[in-house]
GROMACS .gro file of C-alpha atoms in nm:
model
  491
    1MET     CA    1   0.152   4.907  -1.486
    2PHE     CA    2   0.072   4.980  -1.132
    3HIS     CA    3  -0.100   5.232  -0.988
    4LEU     CA    4   0.013   5.201  -0.612
    5ASN     CA    5   0.026   5.408  -0.298
    6GLN     CA    6   0.430   5.434  -0.180
    7ASN     CA    7   0.388   5.097   0.103
    8ASN     CA    8   0.219   4.903  -0.190
    9ARG     CA    9   0.501   5.032  -0.463
   10TYR     CA   10   0.820   4.938  -0.240
   11ILE     CA   11   0.599   4.609  -0.187
   12CYS     CA   12   0.584   4.521  -0.565
   13ILE     CA   13   0.954   4.633  -0.674
   14LEU     CA   14   1.065   4.368  -0.374
   15PHE     CA   15   0.844   4.121  -0.534
   16LEU     CA   16   0.973   4.206  -0.867
   17PHE     CA   17   1.281   4.161  -0.792
   18LEU     CA   18   1.254   3.813  -0.545
   19THR     CA   19   1.085   3.647  -0.848
   20GLY     CA   20   1.279   3.759  -1.118
   21SER     CA   21   0.944   3.940  -1.254
   22LEU     CA   22   0.653   3.745  -1.399
   23PHE     CA   23   0.669   4.020  -1.652
   24GLY     CA   24   1.027   4.084  -1.798
   25LYS     CA   25   1.320   4.059  -1.596
   26SER     CA   26   1.385   4.438  -1.413
   27VAL     CA   27   1.720   4.529  -1.395
   28PRO     CA   28   1.764   4.900  -1.233
   29VAL     CA   29   2.026   5.111  -1.409
   30GLY     CA   30   2.263   5.335  -1.162
   31MET     CA   31   2.407   5.629  -1.239
   32THR     CA   32   2.777   5.452  -1.291
   33ASP     CA   33   2.656   5.207  -1.519
   34SER     CA   34   2.771   5.197  -1.876
   35SER     CA   35   2.504   5.274  -2.078
   36ILE     CA   36   2.446   5.558  -2.169
   37LEU     CA   37   2.612   5.678  -2.519
   38GLN     CA   38   2.617   5.986  -2.733
   39ILE     CA   39   2.537   5.997  -3.117
   40LYS     CA   40   2.637   6.183  -3.360
   41ALA     CA   41   2.504   6.116  -3.691
   42THR     CA   42   2.563   6.328  -4.039
   43VAL     CA   43   2.282   6.332  -4.239
   44GLN     CA   44   2.140   6.447  -4.601
   45TYR     CA   45   1.806   6.517  -4.655
   46PRO     CA   46   1.655   6.436  -5.007
   47ASN     CA   47   1.521   6.745  -5.196
   48PHE     CA   48   1.155   6.692  -5.272
   49LEU     CA   49   1.114   6.950  -5.523
   50GLN     CA   50   1.423   6.896  -5.720
   51PRO     CA   51   1.435   6.454  -5.610
   52TRP     CA   52   1.741   6.390  -5.839
   53ARG     CA   53   1.938   6.610  -5.551
   54PHE     CA   54   2.018   6.637  -5.155
   55LYS     CA   55   2.048   6.887  -4.972
   56ASN     CA   56   2.352   7.007  -4.770
   57PRO     CA   57   2.442   6.790  -4.507
   58GLU     CA   58   2.340   6.836  -4.134
   59VAL     CA   59   2.442   6.678  -3.815
   60ARG     CA   60   2.238   6.551  -3.525
   61HIS     CA   61   2.313   6.526  -3.173
   62SER     CA   62   2.102   6.222  -2.979
   63THR     CA   63   2.119   5.992  -2.683
   64GLY     CA   64   2.210   5.583  -2.745
   65ILE     CA   65   2.117   5.340  -2.489
   66TYR     CA   66   2.325   5.039  -2.523
   67ILE     CA   67   2.107   4.724  -2.508
   68GLY     CA   68   2.317   4.418  -2.598
   69GLU     CA   69   2.469   4.249  -2.868
   70ASN     CA   70   2.667   4.534  -2.957
   71ARG     CA   71   2.332   4.755  -3.034
   72ILE     CA   72   2.238   5.078  -2.954
   73LEU     CA   73   1.897   5.218  -2.943
   74VAL     CA   74   1.811   5.576  -3.054
   75PRO     CA   75   1.517   5.813  -3.169
   76ALA     CA   76   1.466   5.747  -3.566
   77GLN     CA   77   1.435   6.114  -3.653
   78ALA     CA   78   1.819   6.128  -3.506
   79ILE     CA   79   1.971   5.903  -3.815
   80TYR     CA   80   1.709   5.962  -4.042
   81PHE     CA   81   1.880   5.923  -4.435
   82TYR     CA   82   2.245   5.954  -4.189
   83THR     CA   83   2.553   5.898  -4.394
   84SER     CA   84   2.777   5.843  -4.103
   85ILE     CA   85   2.731   5.771  -3.738
   86GLU     CA   86   2.968   5.827  -3.463
   87ILE     CA   87   2.911   5.642  -3.103
   88LYS     CA   88   3.063   5.823  -2.797
   89LYS     CA   89   3.121   5.569  -2.496
   90PRO     CA   90   3.145   5.700  -2.122
   91ASP     CA   91   3.473   5.874  -2.012
   92ALA     CA   92   3.615   5.763  -2.340
   93LEU     CA   93   3.768   5.992  -2.605
   94LYS     CA   94   3.769   5.718  -2.921
   95LEU     CA   95   3.480   5.733  -3.139
   96TYR     CA   96   3.301   5.429  -3.280
   97THR     CA   97   3.101   5.415  -3.601
   98ALA     CA   98   2.760   5.185  -3.641
   99GLU     CA   99   2.495   5.121  -3.957
  100LEU     CA  100   2.167   5.079  -3.899
  101GLU     CA  101   2.042   4.727  -3.810
  102ARG     CA  102   1.649   4.820  -3.773
  103LEU     CA  103   1.353   5.108  -3.814
  104ASP     CA  104   1.014   5.177  -3.695
  105PRO     CA  105   0.887   5.484  -3.814
  106ASP     CA  106   0.599   5.491  -3.600
  107LEU     CA  107   0.719   5.412  -3.276
  108GLY     CA  108   1.023   5.651  -3.402
  109LEU     CA  109   1.297   5.406  -3.260
  110ALA     CA  110   1.589   5.232  -3.437
  111ILE     CA  111   1.846   4.985  -3.356
  112LEU     CA  112   2.211   5.060  -3.460
  113LYS     CA  113   2.503   4.774  -3.451
  114LEU     CA  114   2.847   4.902  -3.354
  115ASN     CA  115   3.102   4.780  -3.639
  116ASP     CA  116   3.365   4.692  -3.415
  117PRO     CA  117   3.294   4.378  -3.252
  118ASN     CA  118   3.512   4.467  -2.924
  119ALA     CA  119   3.345   4.861  -2.879
  120SER     CA  120   3.067   4.726  -2.600
  121LYS     CA  121   3.295   4.508  -2.404
  122ASP     CA  122   3.236   4.766  -2.085
  123LEU     CA  123   2.883   4.858  -2.180
  124LYS     CA  124   2.621   4.724  -1.957
  125ALA     CA  125   2.264   4.660  -2.134
  126VAL     CA  126   1.920   4.797  -2.020
  127ILE     CA  127   1.662   4.597  -1.982
  128PHE     CA  128   1.340   4.723  -2.030
  129PRO     CA  129   1.040   4.579  -1.887
  130ASN     CA  130   0.672   4.557  -1.899
  131GLU     CA  131   0.606   4.732  -1.586
  132LEU     CA  132   0.502   5.132  -1.559
  133PHE     CA  133   0.467   5.310  -1.261
  134LEU     CA  134   0.213   5.565  -1.275
  135PRO     CA  135   0.142   5.776  -1.151
  136GLY     CA  136   0.496   5.841  -1.078
  137THR     CA  137   0.818   6.068  -1.042
  138GLY     CA  138   1.086   5.996  -1.263
  139LEU     CA  139   1.456   6.057  -1.364
  140VAL     CA  140   1.601   6.119  -1.713
  141MET     CA  141   1.914   6.019  -1.804
  142GLU     CA  142   2.145   6.237  -2.004
  143SER     CA  143   2.499   6.252  -2.121
  144LYS     CA  144   2.654   6.581  -2.296
  145ASP     CA  145   2.971   6.658  -2.438
  146GLN     CA  146   3.266   6.582  -2.218
  147ARG     CA  147   3.051   6.587  -1.876
  148ASN     CA  148   2.929   6.291  -1.633
  149LEU     CA  149   2.594   6.168  -1.646
  150GLU     CA  150   2.326   6.381  -1.545
  151GLU     CA  151   2.001   6.296  -1.383
  152LYS     CA  152   1.705   6.571  -1.369
  153LYS     CA  153   1.341   6.483  -1.220
  154ILE     CA  154   0.987   6.439  -1.399
  155ARG     CA  155   0.631   6.357  -1.352
  156MET     CA  156   0.542   6.093  -1.536
  157ILE     CA  157   0.129   6.226  -1.531
  158ARG     CA  158  -0.050   5.931  -1.744
  159LEU     CA  159  -0.095   5.693  -2.097
  160ASP     CA  160  -0.218   5.864  -2.336
  161MET     CA  161  -0.191   5.742  -2.739
  162ASP     CA  162  -0.112   5.931  -3.040
  163SER     CA  163   0.069   5.894  -3.372
  164TYR     CA  164   0.355   6.057  -3.197
  165SER     CA  165   0.678   6.003  -3.425
  166SER     CA  166   0.418   6.146  -3.720
  167GLY     CA  167   0.351   5.776  -3.842
  168TYR     CA  168   0.100   5.614  -3.934
  169VAL     CA  169   0.024   5.416  -3.639
  170GLU     CA  170  -0.128   5.582  -3.255
  171LEU     CA  171   0.084   5.384  -3.037
  172PRO     CA  172   0.069   5.440  -2.629
  173PHE     CA  173   0.299   5.710  -2.468
  174ILE     CA  174   0.356   5.864  -2.120
  175GLU     CA  175   0.263   6.230  -2.061
  176ILE     CA  176   0.523   6.400  -1.861
  177GLN     CA  177   0.596   6.736  -1.695
  178SER     CA  178   0.931   6.859  -1.559
  179GLU     CA  179   1.023   7.232  -1.452
  180GLU     CA  180   1.400   7.120  -1.598
  181LYS     CA  181   1.575   7.218  -1.909
  182LEU     CA  182   1.545   6.863  -2.130
  183ASP     CA  183   1.589   6.780  -2.508
  184GLY     CA  184   1.378   6.477  -2.583
  185VAL     CA  185   1.609   6.326  -2.795
  186GLY     CA  186   1.650   5.999  -2.678
  187GLU     CA  187   1.700   6.038  -2.314
  188LEU     CA  188   1.662   5.704  -2.067
  189ILE     CA  189   1.389   5.744  -1.832
  190VAL     CA  190   1.429   5.545  -1.520
  191ASP     CA  191   1.146   5.528  -1.195
  192SER     CA  192   1.282   5.779  -0.922
  193THR     CA  193   1.204   5.480  -0.648
  194ALA     CA  194   1.393   5.141  -0.805
  195ARG     CA  195   1.559   5.299  -1.085
  196ILE     CA  196   1.368   5.080  -1.353
  197PRO     CA  197   1.353   5.136  -1.699
  198GLN     CA  198   1.018   5.337  -1.749
  199GLY     CA  199   1.074   5.434  -2.141
  200ILE     CA  200   1.295   5.680  -2.336
  201LEU     CA  201   1.214   6.045  -2.394
  202TYR     CA  202   1.117   6.129  -2.725
  203GLN     CA  203   0.990   6.491  -2.718
  204PHE     CA  204   0.981   6.793  -2.526
  205LYS     CA  205   0.771   7.087  -2.540
  206GLU     CA  206   0.845   7.483  -2.434
  207ASN     CA  207   0.524   7.425  -2.247
  208ASN     CA  208   0.732   7.200  -1.994
  209THR     CA  209   0.576   6.873  -2.115
  210GLY     CA  210   0.679   6.582  -2.295
  211ARG     CA  211   0.634   6.223  -2.427
  212VAL     CA  212   0.799   5.906  -2.336
  213ILE     CA  213   0.780   5.556  -2.561
  214PRO     CA  214   0.725   5.342  -2.294
  215SER     CA  215   0.946   5.074  -2.200
  216PHE     CA  216   0.688   4.809  -2.290
  217SER     CA  217   0.624   4.960  -2.654
  218ILE     CA  218   1.067   4.962  -2.659
  219LYS     CA  219   1.067   4.559  -2.499
  220HIS     CA  220   0.845   4.467  -2.819
  221PHE     CA  221   1.079   4.625  -3.081
  222ILE     CA  222   1.362   4.480  -2.943
  223GLU     CA  223   1.222   4.169  -2.967
  224GLY     CA  224   1.154   4.199  -3.347
  225LYS     CA  225   0.784   4.211  -3.362
  226THR     CA  226   0.591   4.448  -3.573
  227PHE     CA  227   0.321   4.648  -3.405
  228PRO     CA  228  -0.069   4.615  -3.473
  229PHE     CA  229  -0.277   4.827  -3.634
  230LYS     CA  230  -0.673   4.842  -3.632
  231GLY     CA  231  -0.739   4.924  -3.983
  232PHE     CA  232  -1.021   5.164  -3.947
  233ARG     CA  233  -1.071   5.538  -3.890
  234PHE     CA  234  -1.407   5.616  -3.697
  235LYS     CA  235  -1.598   5.935  -3.642
  236PRO     CA  236  -1.704   6.023  -3.313
  237LEU     CA  237  -2.113   6.027  -3.328
  238THR     CA  238  -2.224   6.298  -3.047
  239ASP     CA  239  -2.486   6.451  -3.202
  240THR     CA  240  -2.871   6.352  -3.144
  241ALA     CA  241  -2.982   6.354  -3.494
  242THR     CA  242  -2.705   6.142  -3.647
  243ARG     CA  243  -2.709   5.895  -3.356
  244ASN     CA  244  -3.100   5.891  -3.443
  245TYR     CA  245  -3.000   5.815  -3.789
  246TYR     CA  246  -2.833   5.502  -3.723
  247GLY     CA  247  -3.117   5.395  -3.486
  248LEU     CA  248  -2.882   5.399  -3.181
  249LYS     CA  249  -3.123   5.432  -2.860
  250LYS     CA  250  -2.816   5.478  -2.578
  251ASP     CA  251  -2.648   5.787  -2.590
  252ASP     CA  252  -2.355   5.696  -2.450
  253LEU     CA  253  -2.205   5.440  -2.671
  254GLY     CA  254  -2.082   5.423  -3.040
  255VAL     CA  255  -1.855   5.554  -3.318
  256LEU     CA  256  -1.899   5.540  -3.649
  257VAL     CA  257  -1.675   5.341  -3.867
  258ALA     CA  258  -1.569   5.589  -4.132
  259GLU     CA  259  -1.247   5.471  -4.372
  260ILE     CA  260  -1.151   5.102  -4.386
  261TYR     CA  261  -0.783   5.015  -4.523
  262PRO     CA  262  -0.778   4.748  -4.790
  263GLY     CA  263  -0.568   4.455  -4.733
  264SER     CA  264  -0.554   4.563  -4.309
  265SER     CA  265  -0.730   4.306  -4.049
  266ALA     CA  266  -1.078   4.558  -4.072
  267GLU     CA  267  -1.118   4.446  -4.471
  268GLY     CA  268  -1.391   4.197  -4.487
  269ILE     CA  269  -1.483   4.217  -4.084
  270LEU     CA  270  -1.605   4.552  -4.063
  271GLN     CA  271  -1.806   4.755  -4.304
  272LEU     CA  272  -1.856   5.144  -4.358
  273GLU     CA  273  -2.099   5.283  -4.177
  274ASP     CA  274  -2.063   4.993  -3.870
  275VAL     CA  275  -2.101   5.174  -3.559
  276LEU     CA  276  -1.848   5.046  -3.322
  277LEU     CA  277  -2.004   4.967  -2.961
  278GLU     CA  278  -1.779   4.721  -2.826
  279VAL     CA  279  -1.406   4.575  -2.825
  280SER     CA  280  -1.258   4.340  -2.591
  281ASN     CA  281  -1.573   4.375  -2.366
  282TYR     CA  282  -1.486   4.740  -2.288
  283LYS     CA  283  -1.757   4.982  -2.407
  284ILE     CA  284  -1.658   5.299  -2.648
  285ASP     CA  285  -1.830   5.608  -2.567
  286PRO     CA  286  -1.911   5.834  -2.836
  287LYS     CA  287  -1.598   5.988  -2.852
  288GLY     CA  288  -1.378   5.669  -2.909
  289TYR     CA  289  -1.323   5.632  -2.558
  290PHE     CA  290  -1.329   5.329  -2.322
  291ASP     CA  291  -1.230   5.322  -1.920
  292HIS     CA  292  -0.942   5.162  -1.878
  293PRO     CA  293  -0.895   4.988  -1.526
  294LYS     CA  294  -0.568   5.099  -1.437
  295PHE     CA  295  -0.482   5.384  -1.679
  296GLY     CA  296  -0.816   5.584  -1.693
  297LYS     CA  297  -0.985   5.733  -2.044
  298LEU     CA  298  -0.796   5.575  -2.325
  299ASN     CA  299  -0.833   5.606  -2.680
  300LEU     CA  300  -0.973   5.255  -2.845
  301SER     CA  301  -0.703   5.229  -3.089
  302TYR     CA  302  -0.518   5.126  -2.729
  303LEU     CA  303  -0.760   4.766  -2.730
  304PHE     CA  304  -0.567   4.708  -3.105
  305HIS     CA  305  -0.247   4.881  -3.058
  306ASN     CA  306  -0.126   4.819  -2.749
  307THR     CA  307   0.184   4.589  -2.721
  308ASN     CA  308   0.197   4.506  -2.314
  309ASP     CA  309   0.221   4.149  -2.230
  310LEU     CA  310  -0.072   4.231  -1.936
  311ASP     CA  311  -0.310   4.310  -2.185
  312SER     CA  312  -0.178   4.285  -2.544
  313GLN     CA  313  -0.449   4.152  -2.778
  314VAL     CA  314  -0.145   4.053  -3.050
  315GLY     CA  315  -0.172   3.698  -3.168
  316LYS     CA  316  -0.505   3.651  -3.031
  317LYS     CA  317  -0.882   3.713  -3.198
  318ILE     CA  318  -1.022   4.060  -3.105
  319LYS     CA  319  -1.422   4.038  -3.019
  320ILE     CA  320  -1.537   4.330  -3.104
  321LYS     CA  321  -1.911   4.433  -3.128
  322VAL     CA  322  -2.096   4.695  -3.407
  323PHE     CA  323  -2.454   4.802  -3.482
  324ARG     CA  324  -2.473   4.710  -3.830
  325ASN     CA  325  -2.846   4.815  -4.033
  326LYS     CA  326  -3.005   4.884  -3.651
  327LYS     CA  327  -2.883   4.568  -3.530
  328PRO     CA  328  -2.638   4.405  -3.307
  329VAL     CA  329  -2.376   4.183  -3.495
  330SER     CA  330  -2.098   4.049  -3.275
  331LEU     CA  331  -1.751   3.968  -3.491
  332GLU     CA  332  -1.372   3.832  -3.415
  333MET     CA  333  -1.096   4.026  -3.568
  334ASP     CA  334  -0.723   3.928  -3.651
  335SER     CA  335  -0.447   4.161  -3.533
  336LYS     CA  336  -0.205   4.242  -3.828
  337PRO     CA  337   0.029   4.518  -3.897
  338LEU     CA  338  -0.047   4.797  -4.142
  339PRO     CA  339  -0.054   4.726  -4.523
  340GLU     CA  340   0.191   4.953  -4.618
  341SER     CA  341  -0.004   4.932  -4.944
  342ALA     CA  342  -0.309   5.090  -4.811
  343ILE     CA  343  -0.100   5.453  -4.811
  344ARG     CA  344  -0.170   5.617  -5.119
  345ILE     CA  345  -0.005   5.919  -5.015
  346PRO     CA  346   0.271   5.920  -4.800
  347TYR     CA  347   0.248   6.137  -4.471
  348GLY     CA  348   0.399   6.232  -4.196
  349ASN     CA  349   0.726   6.110  -4.130
  350SER     CA  350   0.938   5.993  -4.475
  351ARG     CA  351   0.970   5.672  -4.325
  352SER     CA  352   1.357   5.697  -4.462
  353GLU     CA  353   1.227   5.685  -4.798
  354THR     CA  354   1.349   5.921  -5.053
  355PRO     CA  355   1.098   6.071  -5.346
  356ARG     CA  356   1.075   5.917  -5.631
  357TYR     CA  357   1.105   6.077  -5.995
  358LEU     CA  358   1.051   6.038  -6.353
  359MET     CA  359   1.155   6.254  -6.646
  360LEU     CA  360   0.988   6.267  -7.006
  361ALA     CA  361   1.095   6.506  -7.273
  362GLY     CA  362   1.253   6.757  -6.984
  363ILE     CA  363   0.924   6.706  -6.792
  364VAL     CA  364   0.932   6.592  -6.423
  365PHE     CA  365   0.676   6.385  -6.323
  366GLN     CA  366   0.617   6.247  -5.935
  367GLU     CA  367   0.375   6.106  -5.675
  368LEU     CA  368   0.234   6.317  -5.408
  369SER     CA  369   0.298   6.294  -5.100
  370GLU     CA  370   0.280   6.507  -4.807
  371MET     CA  371   0.659   6.563  -4.811
  372TYR     CA  372   0.662   6.727  -5.124
  373LEU     CA  373   0.365   6.982  -5.017
  374THR     CA  374   0.551   7.106  -4.680
  375GLU     CA  375   0.902   7.115  -4.922
  376HIS     CA  376   0.719   7.459  -4.998
  377GLY     CA  377   0.796   7.669  -4.650
  378ASN     CA  378   0.571   7.759  -4.324
  379GLN     CA  379   0.292   7.869  -4.566
  380TRP     CA  380   0.244   7.515  -4.770
  381ARG     CA  381  -0.116   7.513  -4.756
  382ASN     CA  382  -0.109   7.857  -4.922
  383ARG     CA  383   0.131   7.791  -5.180
  384VAL     CA  384   0.088   7.477  -5.337
  385ASN     CA  385  -0.190   7.331  -5.580
  386LYS     CA  386  -0.557   7.341  -5.400
  387GLU     CA  387  -0.640   7.012  -5.613
  388LEU     CA  388  -0.319   6.819  -5.430
  389LEU     CA  389  -0.377   6.951  -5.106
  390TYR     CA  390  -0.742   6.838  -5.118
  391LEU     CA  391  -0.653   6.524  -5.210
  392ASN     CA  392  -0.358   6.484  -4.925
  393ASP     CA  393  -0.597   6.623  -4.683
  394PHE     CA  394  -0.902   6.360  -4.786
  395TYR     CA  395  -0.787   6.072  -4.989
  396ARG     CA  396  -0.431   5.980  -4.832
  397ILE     CA  397  -0.583   5.588  -4.807
  398LYS     CA  398  -0.686   5.382  -5.100
  399ARG     CA  399  -1.021   5.333  -5.117
  400ASN     CA  400  -0.944   4.977  -5.269
  401VAL     CA  401  -0.666   4.751  -5.307
  402ASN     CA  402  -0.691   4.865  -5.709
  403GLU     CA  403  -0.674   5.208  -5.637
  404GLY     CA  404  -0.350   5.398  -5.759
  405LYS     CA  405  -0.100   5.669  -5.677
  406VAL     CA  406  -0.101   6.006  -5.734
  407VAL     CA  407   0.089   6.078  -6.016
  408PHE     CA  408   0.166   6.459  -6.081
  409LEU     CA  409   0.340   6.704  -6.299
  410SER     CA  410   0.623   6.851  -6.077
  411GLN     CA  411   0.792   7.125  -6.310
  412VAL     CA  412   0.864   7.172  -6.659
  413LEU     CA  413   1.274   7.210  -6.745
  414PRO     CA  414   1.279   7.501  -7.007
  415LEU     CA  415   1.375   7.358  -7.265
  416SER     CA  416   1.350   7.512  -7.689
  417GLY     CA  417   1.180   7.128  -7.725
  418ASN     CA  418   0.892   7.201  -7.473
  419LYS     CA  419   0.813   7.548  -7.475
  420ALA     CA  420   0.482   7.528  -7.542
  421TYR     CA  421   0.456   7.364  -7.216
  422HIS     CA  422   0.652   7.593  -6.982
  423SER     CA  423   0.378   7.718  -6.765
  424ALA     CA  424   0.261   7.391  -6.663
  425HIS     CA  425   0.253   7.297  -6.287
  426GLN     CA  426   0.175   7.108  -6.015
  427MET     CA  427  -0.047   6.922  -6.255
  428ILE     CA  428  -0.190   6.562  -6.159
  429LEU     CA  429  -0.197   6.331  -6.451
  430LYS     CA  430  -0.462   6.122  -6.547
  431THR     CA  431  -0.415   5.956  -6.877
  432VAL     CA  432  -0.136   5.818  -7.114
  433ASN     CA  433  -0.228   5.736  -7.473
  434GLY     CA  434  -0.614   5.687  -7.338
  435ILE     CA  435  -0.446   5.454  -7.040
  436GLN     CA  436  -0.496   5.572  -6.694
  437VAL     CA  437  -0.170   5.608  -6.491
  438GLN     CA  438  -0.138   5.429  -6.163
  439SER     CA  439   0.225   5.478  -6.069
  440LEU     CA  440   0.547   5.605  -6.173
  441ASN     CA  441   0.657   5.262  -6.282
  442HIS     CA  442   0.347   5.212  -6.511
  443LEU     CA  443   0.417   5.556  -6.675
  444GLN     CA  444   0.776   5.440  -6.740
  445GLU     CA  445   0.668   5.123  -6.859
  446LEU     CA  446   0.302   5.312  -7.060
  447VAL     CA  447   0.599   5.511  -7.275
  448LYS     CA  448   0.856   5.236  -7.322
  449ASN     CA  449   0.600   5.003  -7.417
  450SER     CA  450   0.367   5.272  -7.672
  451ASP     CA  451   0.329   5.128  -8.035
  452SER     CA  452   0.237   5.468  -8.098
  453PRO     CA  453   0.439   5.728  -8.261
  454TYR     CA  454   0.302   6.009  -8.036
  455ILE     CA  455   0.295   6.024  -7.649
  456HIS     CA  456  -0.056   6.164  -7.534
  457PHE     CA  457  -0.069   6.332  -7.159
  458VAL     CA  458  -0.395   6.455  -7.057
  459MET     CA  459  -0.411   6.571  -6.693
  460SER     CA  460  -0.697   6.617  -6.438
  461ASP     CA  461  -0.818   6.927  -6.592
  462GLY     CA  462  -0.800   6.823  -6.954
  463PHE     CA  463  -0.439   7.008  -7.010
  464GLU     CA  464  -0.297   6.847  -7.275
  465LEU     CA  465   0.047   6.759  -7.374
  466ILE     CA  466   0.170   6.552  -7.664
  467PHE     CA  467   0.511   6.495  -7.836
  468ARG     CA  468   0.698   6.267  -8.081
  469LYS     CA  469   0.823   5.964  -7.891
  470GLU     CA  470   1.148   5.937  -7.991
  471GLU     CA  471   1.190   6.307  -7.909
  472ILE     CA  472   1.172   6.219  -7.525
  473GLN     CA  473   1.478   6.091  -7.510
  474THR     CA  474   1.622   6.366  -7.667
  475LEU     CA  475   1.510   6.639  -7.445
  476ASN     CA  476   1.616   6.434  -7.182
  477ALA     CA  477   1.944   6.415  -7.272
  478GLU     CA  478   1.972   6.784  -7.320
  479ALA     CA  479   1.782   6.838  -6.979
  480LYS     CA  480   2.045   6.592  -6.805
  481GLN     CA  481   2.323   6.770  -6.967
  482SER     CA  482   2.182   7.175  -6.902
  483PHE     CA  483   2.061   7.121  -6.520
  484GLN     CA  484   2.301   6.870  -6.427
  485ILE     CA  485   2.078   6.585  -6.371
  486GLN     CA  486   2.218   6.205  -6.370
  487LYS     CA  487   1.925   5.996  -6.480
  488ASP     CA  488   1.591   6.001  -6.615
  489SER     CA  489   1.470   5.856  -6.296
  490ASN     CA  490   1.529   5.738  -5.933
  491PHE     CA  491   1.368   5.412  -5.944
   0.00000   0.00000   0.00000
């Protein structure tokens, strides 16, 4: 975390070694250390268009880092929906197996546990400290095929914030540059001077830039801790008319609170249309940035989501100042993790969740997710129902705790008993027998417990489907036999 000249850096490193480090033990990783492993995972992704099926198996290769206690750190994206995992140690022919112990979809990392208790006896654990040497030069440690460990040079440019694993929470990452060819599949990054771990390479692009998960975030994850979440979204306030409307006299402060996650740390503290002026005594500019004393301009999310022990607010009250009804108000907010229940329409990465479905009368109902939409190919935005697209773009987050999921009719399996509705496709379900549907579980209960001899479905556009209750299971049985579907539902 230090921005120092070269002489001061050597002094700092020496001090850390002599004291055992104030911020977590710093142990260099050498070229000959048995710490870097090769991971081969066989994965089988779900089919979001036909959720009773899985796609063909694929193989994913990545780098694993031994962290002690028979555990290995790997990129989460490499083991989503795995069916088997094989581990290859340096200079060894034998392959070992492992199972998933824990995964964080927002950080993009997972911890595997080796099945053989003796598999790690000759491995050296990598210890991730708090300190970062930014800007600076680093080395990428990678192991491929049967070759020895290779090292490639990178430049560590700056710290920034983003939801880089396509997760829900913006987290810190190190921006890097390199002229070398890199894979970005979990390689260990060490400082080139002291060989202290700096992070894990998460992605690398064709323009020679990449993103590294910083060591302090990795340390937090390994310790089993959750990541905090600010609980709101904001909009920049850069135009004069809008700033005047909210009564702001200064041009250099404030962003607008535009959305609050129900059940989050912000609920009951912040209000919509609050203007956020300060967080932890840092002034927030109209674009949502503040001046960090060591890292420069950073998104305000850092002040809520950062887990670096040197300046983290985890476990503390976060002081904030807002402009509410044209008056300054000082508030305090707890630091809590993201409430998953606040997500109405799942988006980004799949979070290792398989799509759910419910079949009624040979008609397949699902809960809307971005993964369902993107399954329609590169031109998915042009191919899907525009109402589904609109909801995914603007209503991913629940507006209150009682708002339900978006249940929709995804397809009709053509049977003689439902031929009146064969053209129905991607329609949002509103009510069943006059009751608004909250989820697939709710839909299942409504049909099961209905006393009416008829089940009456009404879609958002007014389209109606009506079946006798006793024929729903008859048509389901016919659909399962005709289309090789094992169950009426998968939940």
